[in-house]
Amino acid sequence: MRTRWMTMLVMLLAVSLLSACGSGGGNSGQSSPGGPEGEAKEGGAADKVKLSLWHNFTGDDLRAEAMRDIIETYQQEHPDIVLDIQAIPPDGYKTRLKTVAAANEMPDVFLMWPGMMTKEFHGGGLIQPIDDLLNSKADWKSGFLPGSFDDFTIDGSIYSAPMGLSPTSILYYNEEILSSHGLQVPKTWDELLAAVKTLNENKVTPIALGNKAAWLAQSSIISSLADRVTGTEWFLKAANQDGAKFTDPEFVRALELLQQLQQAGAFQIGFNSIDNTQMEMMFAQGQAAMMIDGGWALTNLSANASPEALKSMGAAVLPSVPDGKGDPYSTSGVVGVGLGLSAKVDGKRKEAAYELIYALSGPEAQKRTLEANQLVSYKLDLDESSVSPLFAKVYLLVNEVKRTPVYDAVMTSAGADAVNNGLQELLMGGNPEEIARKIQEAQAKSLGR
């Protein structure tokens, strides 16, 4: 089994290497990801412990600033520990991580996604559980919401603790823009298409979209839109290639609906040439009436939108679709990223890694994350005076609606890549049935079906 997973990771390296070489990142001239296995000898201090840390908290949003501040505090409070930090922008982070995983050169501590990424790293023997850490801090472990560890758990062992909560598909809207054109928040597909038509007639961009990195349309749009059409049970069967296929009519219909939205002029010209951060800035500056994005947008919007703009912003779930089999009052989502621990870390380095993981995902870090306008999967009371009005609205919304799966958290890496690339093609006029066939073939092949 381990050989199979490692083979899959090597195959992933082959298709990812070119983009990995072009990805940006901090400290690019530092040592290899894992660093030396023993003690560091910097400054003549032979007893110092060295750890490598990879993260993607590179932005100017409140959450990224809070996490970098925690890392800096950790360094100040642990002069005996030397951190070799790689700060990699979000769009390039997954590719870089999968590249070193394929070469079995994992960093010591690194941001890791729940679900399929955790399963693939575990299958390759690349990570180790953190049960000892969690069990040594029972109050911390019991403070997480029910189900928080599910997607980080394999064969009864827990491999990470979530650092946030990520609903991935929220319809953000500017109430002032909508009302000025006689519109309300669309609750059905027909209402959405009608709003798009009206906004276009008045030369207003209906929905900001930034799909340069390809994952946005998958995570934030199709994960919820397809669930509206197919229902969750169908998707889980298709992902497992157990009684359903991505070439089935219901999935093709979901692709057709997304293409219909694009052909109706819902998105601005050049939506595949800007990233999600640029998309969020468009919306924050009032250049679009709506935006479909995840909960992660909140910290960026709170940092960059004016107080007046934030008061005008609201949040809702995607509209319902005709004859859909899924729950229309739901949003796709997962618990947030957590810190993974390389299987090669042991001894004093493991003790230091445990302290670092706790510093970045313990109760105090969870509190700071919430105050940075980022949702968490931890039991905390929300002080509305410490967050933006928009964050308070989303906080209430996600606690009311059902959570459904995100495609790239359930599908294999190859299958998820096929979805990402296929949606870019679809939004540029590609054939839905042909794209569905490519997705089906990629998922089936990666599962050996």
One Martini backbone bead per residue (centre of mass of N, CA, C, O) as a GRO file, in nm:
protein
  449
    1MET     BB    1   0.058   0.062  -0.021
    2ARG     BB    2   0.295   0.258   0.004
    3THR     BB    3   0.396   0.227  -0.285
    4ARG     BB    4   0.142   0.342  -0.419
    5TRP     BB    5   0.154   0.626  -0.294
    6MET     BB    6   0.437   0.703  -0.394
    7THR     BB    7   0.373   0.674  -0.692
    8MET     BB    8   0.159   0.899  -0.697
    9LEU     BB    9   0.353   1.127  -0.607
   10VAL     BB   10   0.549   1.104  -0.843
   11MET     BB   11   0.340   1.165  -1.061
   12LEU     BB   12   0.274   1.444  -0.951
   13LEU     BB   13   0.554   1.563  -0.995
   14ALA     BB   14   0.559   1.548  -1.307
   15VAL     BB   15   0.304   1.758  -1.336
   16SER     BB   16   0.432   1.994  -1.120
   17LEU     BB   17   0.728   2.099  -1.167
   18LEU     BB   18   0.700   2.357  -1.338
   19SER     BB   19   0.523   2.517  -1.133
   20ALA     BB   20   0.718   2.490  -0.894
   21CYS     BB   21   0.959   2.650  -1.016
   22GLY     BB   22   0.766   2.923  -1.033
   23SER     BB   23   0.734   2.952  -0.740
   24GLY     BB   24   0.701   3.130  -0.470
   25GLY     BB   25   0.920   3.231  -0.184
   26GLY     BB   26   1.060   3.220   0.107
   27ASN     BB   27   1.380   3.147   0.166
   28SER     BB   28   1.509   3.003  -0.103
   29GLY     BB   29   1.823   2.968   0.012
   30GLN     BB   30   1.775   2.741   0.184
   31SER     BB   31   1.751   2.456   0.301
   32SER     BB   32   1.628   2.176   0.308
   33PRO     BB   33   1.328   2.095   0.436
   34GLY     BB   34   1.426   1.899   0.677
   35GLY     BB   35   1.698   1.917   0.747
   36PRO     BB   36   1.869   1.837   0.998
   37GLU     BB   37   1.847   1.568   1.223
   38GLY     BB   38   1.990   1.720   1.435
   39GLU     BB   39   2.180   1.956   1.556
   40ALA     BB   40   2.243   2.275   1.583
   41LYS     BB   41   2.546   2.508   1.503
   42GLU     BB   42   2.470   2.790   1.560
   43GLY     BB   43   2.691   2.997   1.715
   44GLY     BB   44   2.810   2.733   1.874
   45ALA     BB   45   2.531   2.583   1.948
   46ALA     BB   46   2.494   2.243   1.997
   47ASP     BB   47   2.195   2.247   2.157
   48LYS     BB   48   2.040   2.318   1.919
   49VAL     BB   49   1.727   2.318   1.757
   50LYS     BB   50   1.607   2.214   1.433
   51LEU     BB   51   1.339   2.358   1.230
   52SER     BB   52   1.105   2.313   0.982
   53LEU     BB   53   0.880   2.565   0.826
   54TRP     BB   54   0.564   2.559   0.659
   55HIS     BB   55   0.385   2.834   0.501
   56ASN     BB   56   0.098   3.077   0.386
   57PHE     BB   57   0.148   3.354   0.565
   58THR     BB   58   0.191   3.626   0.336
   59GLY     BB   59  -0.011   3.831   0.388
   60ASP     BB   60  -0.220   4.127   0.495
   61ASP     BB   61  -0.394   3.982   0.666
   62LEU     BB   62  -0.494   3.920   0.985
   63ARG     BB   63  -0.422   3.619   1.006
   64ALA     BB   64  -0.131   3.626   0.898
   65GLU     BB   65  -0.026   3.824   1.108
   66ALA     BB   66  -0.088   3.650   1.356
   67MET     BB   67   0.086   3.402   1.279
   68ARG     BB   68   0.357   3.551   1.257
   69ASP     BB   69   0.356   3.650   1.549
   70ILE     BB   70   0.360   3.371   1.683
   71ILE     BB   71   0.627   3.279   1.560
   72GLU     BB   72   0.800   3.506   1.679
   73THR     BB   73   0.738   3.442   1.975
   74TYR     BB   74   0.849   3.157   1.974
   75GLN     BB   75   1.141   3.238   1.911
   76GLN     BB   76   1.182   3.417   2.165
   77GLU     BB   77   1.095   3.174   2.375
   78HIS     BB   78   1.309   2.979   2.182
   79PRO     BB   79   1.646   2.998   2.166
   80ASP     BB   80   1.694   2.670   2.124
   81ILE     BB   81   1.530   2.729   1.853
   82VAL     BB   82   1.559   2.673   1.501
   83LEU     BB   83   1.400   2.830   1.230
   84ASP     BB   84   1.315   2.707   0.904
   85ILE     BB   85   1.154   2.929   0.692
   86GLN     BB   86   0.873   2.880   0.466
   87ALA     BB   87   0.715   3.136   0.275
   88ILE     BB   88   0.426   3.056   0.083
   89PRO     BB   89   0.222   3.126  -0.139
   90PRO     BB   90  -0.085   2.988  -0.177
   91ASP     BB   91  -0.080   2.911  -0.491
   92GLY     BB   92   0.212   2.741  -0.442
   93TYR     BB   93   0.204   2.548  -0.197
   94LYS     BB   94   0.095   2.269  -0.283
   95THR     BB   95   0.301   2.212  -0.503
   96ARG     BB   96   0.555   2.222  -0.326
   97LEU     BB   97   0.468   2.000  -0.126
   98LYS     BB   98   0.423   1.768  -0.335
   99THR     BB   99   0.711   1.766  -0.439
  100VAL     BB  100   0.856   1.684  -0.170
  101ALA     BB  101   0.686   1.432  -0.125
  102ALA     BB  102   0.782   1.275  -0.380
  103ALA     BB  103   1.093   1.297  -0.247
  104ASN     BB  104   1.095   1.260   0.064
  105GLU     BB  105   1.116   1.600   0.174
  106MET     BB  106   0.994   1.692   0.435
  107PRO     BB  107   0.902   1.893   0.644
  108ASP     BB  108   0.855   1.904   0.974
  109VAL     BB  109   0.653   2.154   0.956
  110PHE     BB  110   0.312   2.181   0.814
  111LEU     BB  111   0.075   2.264   0.609
  112MET     BB  112  -0.241   2.079   0.612
  113TRP     BB  113  -0.489   1.906   0.464
  114PRO     BB  114  -0.771   1.764   0.480
  115GLY     BB  115  -0.817   1.444   0.382
  116MET     BB  116  -0.653   1.356   0.105
  117MET     BB  117  -0.377   1.463   0.186
  118THR     BB  118  -0.354   1.302   0.445
  119LYS     BB  119  -0.385   1.023   0.312
  120GLU     BB  120  -0.141   1.040   0.119
  121PHE     BB  121   0.079   1.088   0.334
  122HIS     BB  122   0.018   0.836   0.493
  123GLY     BB  123   0.052   0.628   0.258
  124GLY     BB  124   0.370   0.734   0.233
  125GLY     BB  125   0.497   0.771   0.525
  126LEU     BB  126   0.523   1.107   0.603
  127ILE     BB  127   0.356   1.088   0.874
  128GLN     BB  128   0.253   1.171   1.213
  129PRO     BB  129   0.102   1.156   1.494
  130ILE     BB  130  -0.063   1.373   1.775
  131ASP     BB  131  -0.181   1.226   2.029
  132ASP     BB  132   0.016   1.296   2.259
  133LEU     BB  133  -0.041   1.596   2.256
  134LEU     BB  134  -0.349   1.593   2.295
  135ASN     BB  135  -0.346   1.413   2.563
  136SER     BB  136  -0.166   1.630   2.726
  137LYS     BB  137  -0.424   1.836   2.631
  138ALA     BB  138  -0.738   1.795   2.710
  139ASP     BB  139  -0.871   2.078   2.697
  140TRP     BB  140  -0.802   2.130   2.406
  141LYS     BB  141  -0.930   1.884   2.270
  142SER     BB  142  -1.229   1.940   2.396
  143GLY     BB  143  -1.266   2.233   2.241
  144PHE     BB  144  -1.363   2.100   2.000
  145LEU     BB  145  -1.568   2.041   1.766
  146PRO     BB  146  -1.759   1.827   1.635
  147GLY     BB  147  -1.559   1.662   1.386
  148SER     BB  148  -1.274   1.805   1.362
  149PHE     BB  149  -1.090   1.521   1.327
  150ASP     BB  150  -1.193   1.339   1.096
  151ASP     BB  151  -1.000   1.444   0.841
  152PHE     BB  152  -0.733   1.361   1.042
  153THR     BB  153  -0.831   1.057   1.052
  154ILE     BB  154  -0.646   0.736   1.081
  155ASP     BB  155  -0.694   0.451   1.228
  156GLY     BB  156  -0.745   0.633   1.509
  157SER     BB  157  -0.549   0.860   1.417
  158ILE     BB  158  -0.412   1.184   1.473
  159TYR     BB  159  -0.255   1.441   1.244
  160SER     BB  160  -0.433   1.697   1.338
  161ALA     BB  161  -0.520   2.045   1.406
  162PRO     BB  162  -0.741   2.275   1.357
  163MET     BB  163  -0.711   2.637   1.257
  164GLY     BB  164  -1.008   2.617   1.131
  165LEU     BB  165  -1.291   2.725   0.925
  166SER     BB  166  -1.412   2.619   0.580
  167PRO     BB  167  -1.615   2.772   0.406
  168THR     BB  168  -1.629   2.771   0.038
  169SER     BB  169  -1.953   2.875  -0.019
  170ILE     BB  170  -2.014   3.216  -0.059
  171LEU     BB  171  -2.253   3.473  -0.102
  172TYR     BB  172  -2.147   3.772  -0.170
  173TYR     BB  173  -2.286   4.105  -0.100
  174ASN     BB  174  -2.403   4.427  -0.222
  175GLU     BB  175  -2.671   4.590  -0.114
  176GLU     BB  176  -2.648   4.867  -0.250
  177ILE     BB  177  -2.622   4.771  -0.542
  178LEU     BB  178  -2.875   4.604  -0.564
  179SER     BB  179  -3.091   4.818  -0.470
  180SER     BB  180  -3.015   5.036  -0.696
  181HIS     BB  181  -3.143   4.792  -0.908
  182GLY     BB  182  -3.391   4.636  -0.776
  183LEU     BB  183  -3.247   4.414  -0.590
  184GLN     BB  184  -3.212   4.092  -0.462
  185VAL     BB  185  -3.121   3.822  -0.317
  186PRO     BB  186  -3.060   3.535  -0.466
  187LYS     BB  187  -3.243   3.207  -0.435
  188THR     BB  188  -3.247   3.142  -0.738
  189TRP     BB  189  -3.148   3.077  -1.052
  190ASP     BB  190  -3.334   3.276  -1.196
  191GLU     BB  191  -3.262   3.519  -1.017
  192LEU     BB  192  -2.965   3.524  -1.092
  193LEU     BB  193  -2.996   3.569  -1.398
  194ALA     BB  194  -3.159   3.831  -1.371
  195ALA     BB  195  -2.941   3.992  -1.220
  196VAL     BB  196  -2.725   3.974  -1.435
  197LYS     BB  197  -2.882   4.125  -1.654
  198THR     BB  198  -2.927   4.393  -1.504
  199LEU     BB  199  -2.629   4.460  -1.442
  200ASN     BB  200  -2.529   4.463  -1.732
  201GLU     BB  201  -2.722   4.693  -1.830
  202ASN     BB  202  -2.561   4.877  -1.592
  203LYS     BB  203  -2.250   4.821  -1.593
  204VAL     BB  204  -2.225   4.569  -1.385
  205THR     BB  205  -2.056   4.349  -1.210
  206PRO     BB  206  -2.187   4.075  -1.079
  207ILE     BB  207  -1.923   3.862  -1.057
  208ALA     BB  208  -1.649   3.797  -0.899
  209LEU     BB  209  -1.345   3.643  -1.052
  210GLY     BB  210  -1.053   3.424  -0.941
  211ASN     BB  211  -0.905   3.158  -1.157
  212LYS     BB  212  -0.592   3.124  -1.198
  213ALA     BB  213  -0.544   2.861  -0.995
  214ALA     BB  214  -0.833   2.683  -1.042
  215TRP     BB  215  -0.968   2.624  -0.747
  216LEU     BB  216  -1.208   2.820  -0.705
  217ALA     BB  217  -1.438   2.694  -0.881
  218GLN     BB  218  -1.434   2.431  -0.724
  219SER     BB  219  -1.460   2.514  -0.419
  220SER     BB  220  -1.683   2.767  -0.446
  221ILE     BB  221  -1.885   2.642  -0.671
  222ILE     BB  222  -1.912   2.332  -0.755
  223SER     BB  223  -1.941   2.203  -0.474
  224SER     BB  224  -2.229   2.333  -0.440
  225LEU     BB  225  -2.373   2.318  -0.713
  226ALA     BB  226  -2.354   2.009  -0.751
  227ASP     BB  227  -2.500   1.937  -0.488
  228ARG     BB  228  -2.770   2.057  -0.572
  229VAL     BB  229  -2.804   1.847  -0.806
  230THR     BB  230  -2.694   1.548  -0.689
  231GLY     BB  231  -2.595   1.524  -0.420
  232THR     BB  232  -2.394   1.377  -0.185
  233GLU     BB  233  -2.408   1.072  -0.241
  234TRP     BB  234  -2.316   1.080  -0.532
  235PHE     BB  235  -2.035   1.201  -0.491
  236LEU     BB  236  -1.915   0.982  -0.306
  237LYS     BB  237  -1.944   0.760  -0.520
  238ALA     BB  238  -1.773   0.893  -0.742
  239ALA     BB  239  -1.510   0.927  -0.577
  240ASN     BB  240  -1.514   0.595  -0.527
  241GLN     BB  241  -1.626   0.436  -0.765
  242ASP     BB  242  -1.942   0.358  -0.637
  243GLY     BB  243  -2.215   0.388  -0.852
  244ALA     BB  244  -2.061   0.642  -0.986
  245LYS     BB  245  -2.020   0.905  -1.239
  246PHE     BB  246  -1.898   1.196  -1.402
  247THR     BB  247  -2.084   1.112  -1.664
  248ASP     BB  248  -2.330   1.174  -1.541
  249PRO     BB  249  -2.598   1.377  -1.597
  250GLU     BB  250  -2.590   1.547  -1.330
  251PHE     BB  251  -2.300   1.657  -1.365
  252VAL     BB  252  -2.327   1.781  -1.640
  253ARG     BB  253  -2.543   1.984  -1.548
  254ALA     BB  254  -2.363   2.140  -1.356
  255LEU     BB  255  -2.172   2.239  -1.576
  256GLU     BB  256  -2.391   2.384  -1.745
  257LEU     BB  257  -2.467   2.595  -1.532
  258LEU     BB  258  -2.195   2.733  -1.513
  259GLN     BB  259  -2.181   2.807  -1.812
  260GLN     BB  260  -2.438   2.973  -1.815
  261LEU     BB  261  -2.333   3.193  -1.628
  262GLN     BB  262  -2.102   3.286  -1.809
  263GLN     BB  263  -2.275   3.339  -2.074
  264ALA     BB  264  -2.447   3.568  -1.914
  265GLY     BB  265  -2.215   3.757  -1.769
  266ALA     BB  266  -2.121   3.723  -1.460
  267PHE     BB  267  -1.824   3.776  -1.542
  268GLN     BB  268  -1.539   3.910  -1.584
  269ILE     BB  269  -1.298   3.997  -1.773
  270GLY     BB  270  -1.032   3.785  -1.688
  271PHE     BB  271  -1.087   3.555  -1.458
  272ASN     BB  272  -0.814   3.373  -1.534
  273SER     BB  273  -0.595   3.630  -1.449
  274ILE     BB  274  -0.694   3.621  -1.152
  275ASP     BB  275  -0.701   3.607  -0.818
  276ASN     BB  276  -0.859   3.589  -0.516
  277THR     BB  277  -0.743   3.852  -0.401
  278GLN     BB  278  -0.828   4.034  -0.638
  279MET     BB  279  -1.124   3.966  -0.617
  280GLU     BB  280  -1.165   4.076  -0.328
  281MET     BB  281  -1.087   4.367  -0.403
  282MET     BB  282  -1.312   4.421  -0.601
  283PHE     BB  283  -1.538   4.387  -0.393
  284ALA     BB  284  -1.435   4.586  -0.173
  285GLN     BB  285  -1.446   4.833  -0.405
  286GLY     BB  286  -1.726   4.798  -0.573
  287GLN     BB  287  -1.681   4.625  -0.868
  288ALA     BB  288  -1.904   4.427  -0.743
  289ALA     BB  289  -2.200   4.274  -0.635
  290MET     BB  290  -2.049   3.990  -0.627
  291MET     BB  291  -1.927   3.681  -0.451
  292ILE     BB  292  -1.758   3.362  -0.469
  293ASP     BB  293  -1.652   3.237  -0.150
  294GLY     BB  294  -1.481   3.195   0.129
  295GLY     BB  295  -1.408   3.243   0.464
  296TRP     BB  296  -1.116   3.362   0.404
  297ALA     BB  297  -1.216   3.651   0.303
  298LEU     BB  298  -1.273   3.807   0.568
  299THR     BB  299  -0.987   3.906   0.648
  300ASN     BB  300  -0.944   4.074   0.389
  301LEU     BB  301  -1.196   4.252   0.399
  302SER     BB  302  -1.143   4.368   0.688
  303ALA     BB  303  -0.863   4.506   0.594
  304ASN     BB  304  -0.972   4.661   0.301
  305ALA     BB  305  -1.240   4.760   0.378
  306SER     BB  306  -1.457   4.977   0.446
  307PRO     BB  307  -1.684   5.038   0.684
  308GLU     BB  308  -1.913   5.101   0.481
  309ALA     BB  309  -1.881   4.845   0.304
  310LEU     BB  310  -1.922   4.631   0.529
  311LYS     BB  311  -2.219   4.715   0.597
  312SER     BB  312  -2.316   4.632   0.290
  313MET     BB  313  -2.246   4.346   0.353
  314GLY     BB  314  -2.326   4.006   0.266
  315ALA     BB  315  -2.461   3.664   0.330
  316ALA     BB  316  -2.497   3.356   0.137
  317VAL     BB  317  -2.620   3.110  -0.032
  318LEU     BB  318  -2.662   2.942  -0.286
  319PRO     BB  319  -2.874   2.890  -0.509
  320SER     BB  320  -3.118   2.722  -0.622
  321VAL     BB  321  -3.223   2.439  -0.815
  322PRO     BB  322  -3.384   2.275  -1.042
  323ASP     BB  323  -3.444   1.959  -0.935
  324GLY     BB  324  -3.277   1.915  -0.692
  325LYS     BB  325  -3.109   1.676  -0.462
  326GLY     BB  326  -3.011   1.889  -0.279
  327ASP     BB  327  -2.938   2.106  -0.028
  328PRO     BB  328  -3.006   2.449  -0.046
  329TYR     BB  329  -2.917   2.480   0.276
  330SER     BB  330  -2.591   2.500   0.192
  331THR     BB  331  -2.230   2.433   0.238
  332SER     BB  332  -1.927   2.404   0.156
  333GLY     BB  333  -1.683   2.225   0.374
  334VAL     BB  334  -1.411   2.256   0.614
  335VAL     BB  335  -1.176   2.214   0.795
  336GLY     BB  336  -0.897   2.342   0.844
  337VAL     BB  337  -0.596   2.369   0.860
  338GLY     BB  338  -0.296   2.196   0.958
  339LEU     BB  339  -0.030   2.056   1.133
  340GLY     BB  340   0.222   1.873   1.018
  341LEU     BB  341   0.427   1.571   1.085
  342SER     BB  342   0.704   1.434   1.031
  343ALA     BB  343   0.826   1.107   1.043
  344LYS     BB  344   1.140   1.207   1.111
  345VAL     BB  345   1.058   1.319   1.383
  346ASP     BB  346   1.253   1.334   1.691
  347GLY     BB  347   1.287   1.384   2.003
  348LYS     BB  348   1.361   1.708   2.051
  349ARG     BB  349   1.222   1.785   1.786
  350LYS     BB  350   0.940   1.685   1.868
  351GLU     BB  351   0.900   1.865   2.112
  352ALA     BB  352   0.927   2.131   1.952
  353ALA     BB  353   0.696   2.072   1.754
  354TYR     BB  354   0.469   2.057   1.960
  355GLU     BB  355   0.498   2.350   2.057
  356LEU     BB  356   0.439   2.476   1.780
  357ILE     BB  357   0.159   2.356   1.730
  358TYR     BB  358   0.033   2.477   1.987
  359ALA     BB  359   0.089   2.777   1.926
  360LEU     BB  360  -0.090   2.763   1.637
  361SER     BB  361  -0.357   2.571   1.777
  362GLY     BB  362  -0.432   2.674   2.031
  363PRO     BB  363  -0.639   2.862   2.221
  364GLU     BB  364  -0.499   3.136   2.162
  365ALA     BB  365  -0.490   3.102   1.853
  366GLN     BB  366  -0.796   3.073   1.815
  367LYS     BB  367  -0.867   3.353   1.924
  368ARG     BB  368  -0.697   3.517   1.720
  369THR     BB  369  -0.836   3.409   1.471
  370LEU     BB  370  -1.119   3.514   1.532
  371GLU     BB  371  -1.021   3.820   1.561
  372ALA     BB  372  -0.924   3.790   1.242
  373ASN     BB  373  -1.175   3.689   1.079
  374GLN     BB  374  -1.171   3.366   1.151
  375LEU     BB  375  -1.284   3.072   1.143
  376VAL     BB  376  -1.361   2.815   1.388
  377SER     BB  377  -1.322   2.472   1.549
  378TYR     BB  378  -1.399   2.627   1.830
  379LYS     BB  379  -1.486   2.700   2.162
  380LEU     BB  380  -1.621   3.026   2.118
  381ASP     BB  381  -1.691   3.342   2.195
  382LEU     BB  382  -1.837   3.609   2.028
  383ASP     BB  383  -1.701   3.931   1.978
  384GLU     BB  384  -1.847   4.167   1.785
  385SER     BB  385  -1.649   4.412   1.853
  386SER     BB  386  -1.384   4.244   1.717
  387VAL     BB  387  -1.552   4.243   1.450
  388SER     BB  388  -1.701   4.241   1.167
  389PRO     BB  389  -2.013   4.253   1.039
  390LEU     BB  390  -1.966   4.027   0.830
  391PHE     BB  391  -1.859   3.811   1.016
  392ALA     BB  392  -2.113   3.786   1.192
  393LYS     BB  393  -2.294   3.687   0.961
  394VAL     BB  394  -2.131   3.430   0.886
  395TYR     BB  395  -2.133   3.298   1.162
  396LEU     BB  396  -2.440   3.251   1.161
  397LEU     BB  397  -2.472   3.097   0.896
  398VAL     BB  398  -2.276   2.844   0.949
  399ASN     BB  399  -2.460   2.763   1.208
  400GLU     BB  400  -2.726   2.686   1.019
  401VAL     BB  401  -2.593   2.518   0.802
  402LYS     BB  402  -2.511   2.279   0.597
  403ARG     BB  403  -2.239   2.054   0.539
  404THR     BB  404  -2.048   1.996   0.252
  405PRO     BB  405  -1.844   1.878   0.029
  406VAL     BB  406  -1.523   1.905  -0.100
  407TYR     BB  407  -1.374   1.799  -0.370
  408ASP     BB  408  -1.051   1.820  -0.284
  409ALA     BB  409  -1.110   1.650  -0.005
  410VAL     BB  410  -1.201   1.367  -0.161
  411MET     BB  411  -1.039   1.360  -0.393
  412THR     BB  412  -0.795   1.307  -0.574
  413SER     BB  413  -0.544   1.481  -0.701
  414ALA     BB  414  -0.602   1.408  -0.997
  415GLY     BB  415  -0.906   1.467  -0.990
  416ALA     BB  416  -0.890   1.762  -0.892
  417ASP     BB  417  -0.719   1.866  -1.127
  418ALA     BB  418  -0.933   1.798  -1.343
  419VAL     BB  419  -1.138   1.995  -1.236
  420ASN     BB  420  -0.981   2.256  -1.245
  421ASN     BB  421  -0.907   2.244  -1.550
  422GLY     BB  422  -1.199   2.199  -1.655
  423LEU     BB  423  -1.320   2.472  -1.555
  424GLN     BB  424  -1.148   2.653  -1.723
  425GLU     BB  425  -1.246   2.535  -1.990
  426LEU     BB  426  -1.549   2.579  -1.950
  427LEU     BB  427  -1.524   2.903  -1.913
  428MET     BB  428  -1.403   2.895  -2.230
  429GLY     BB  429  -1.617   2.676  -2.387
  430GLY     BB  430  -1.628   2.397  -2.310
  431ASN     BB  431  -1.720   2.064  -2.304
  432PRO     BB  432  -1.893   1.907  -2.062
  433GLU     BB  433  -1.867   1.604  -2.146
  434GLU     BB  434  -1.558   1.604  -2.188
  435ILE     BB  435  -1.484   1.698  -1.903
  436ALA     BB  436  -1.619   1.466  -1.753
  437ARG     BB  437  -1.442   1.246  -1.878
  438LYS     BB  438  -1.169   1.343  -1.761
  439ILE     BB  439  -1.248   1.320  -1.467
  440GLN     BB  440  -1.320   1.022  -1.462
  441GLU     BB  441  -1.045   0.911  -1.558
  442ALA     BB  442  -0.869   1.029  -1.330
  443GLN     BB  443  -1.014   0.899  -1.087
  444ALA     BB  444  -1.003   0.603  -1.176
  445LYS     BB  445  -0.696   0.576  -1.216
  446SER     BB  446  -0.608   0.662  -0.920
  447LEU     BB  447  -0.785   0.398  -0.808
  448GLY     BB  448  -0.770   0.149  -1.010
  449ARG     BB  449  -1.057   0.134  -1.207
   0.00000   0.00000   0.00000
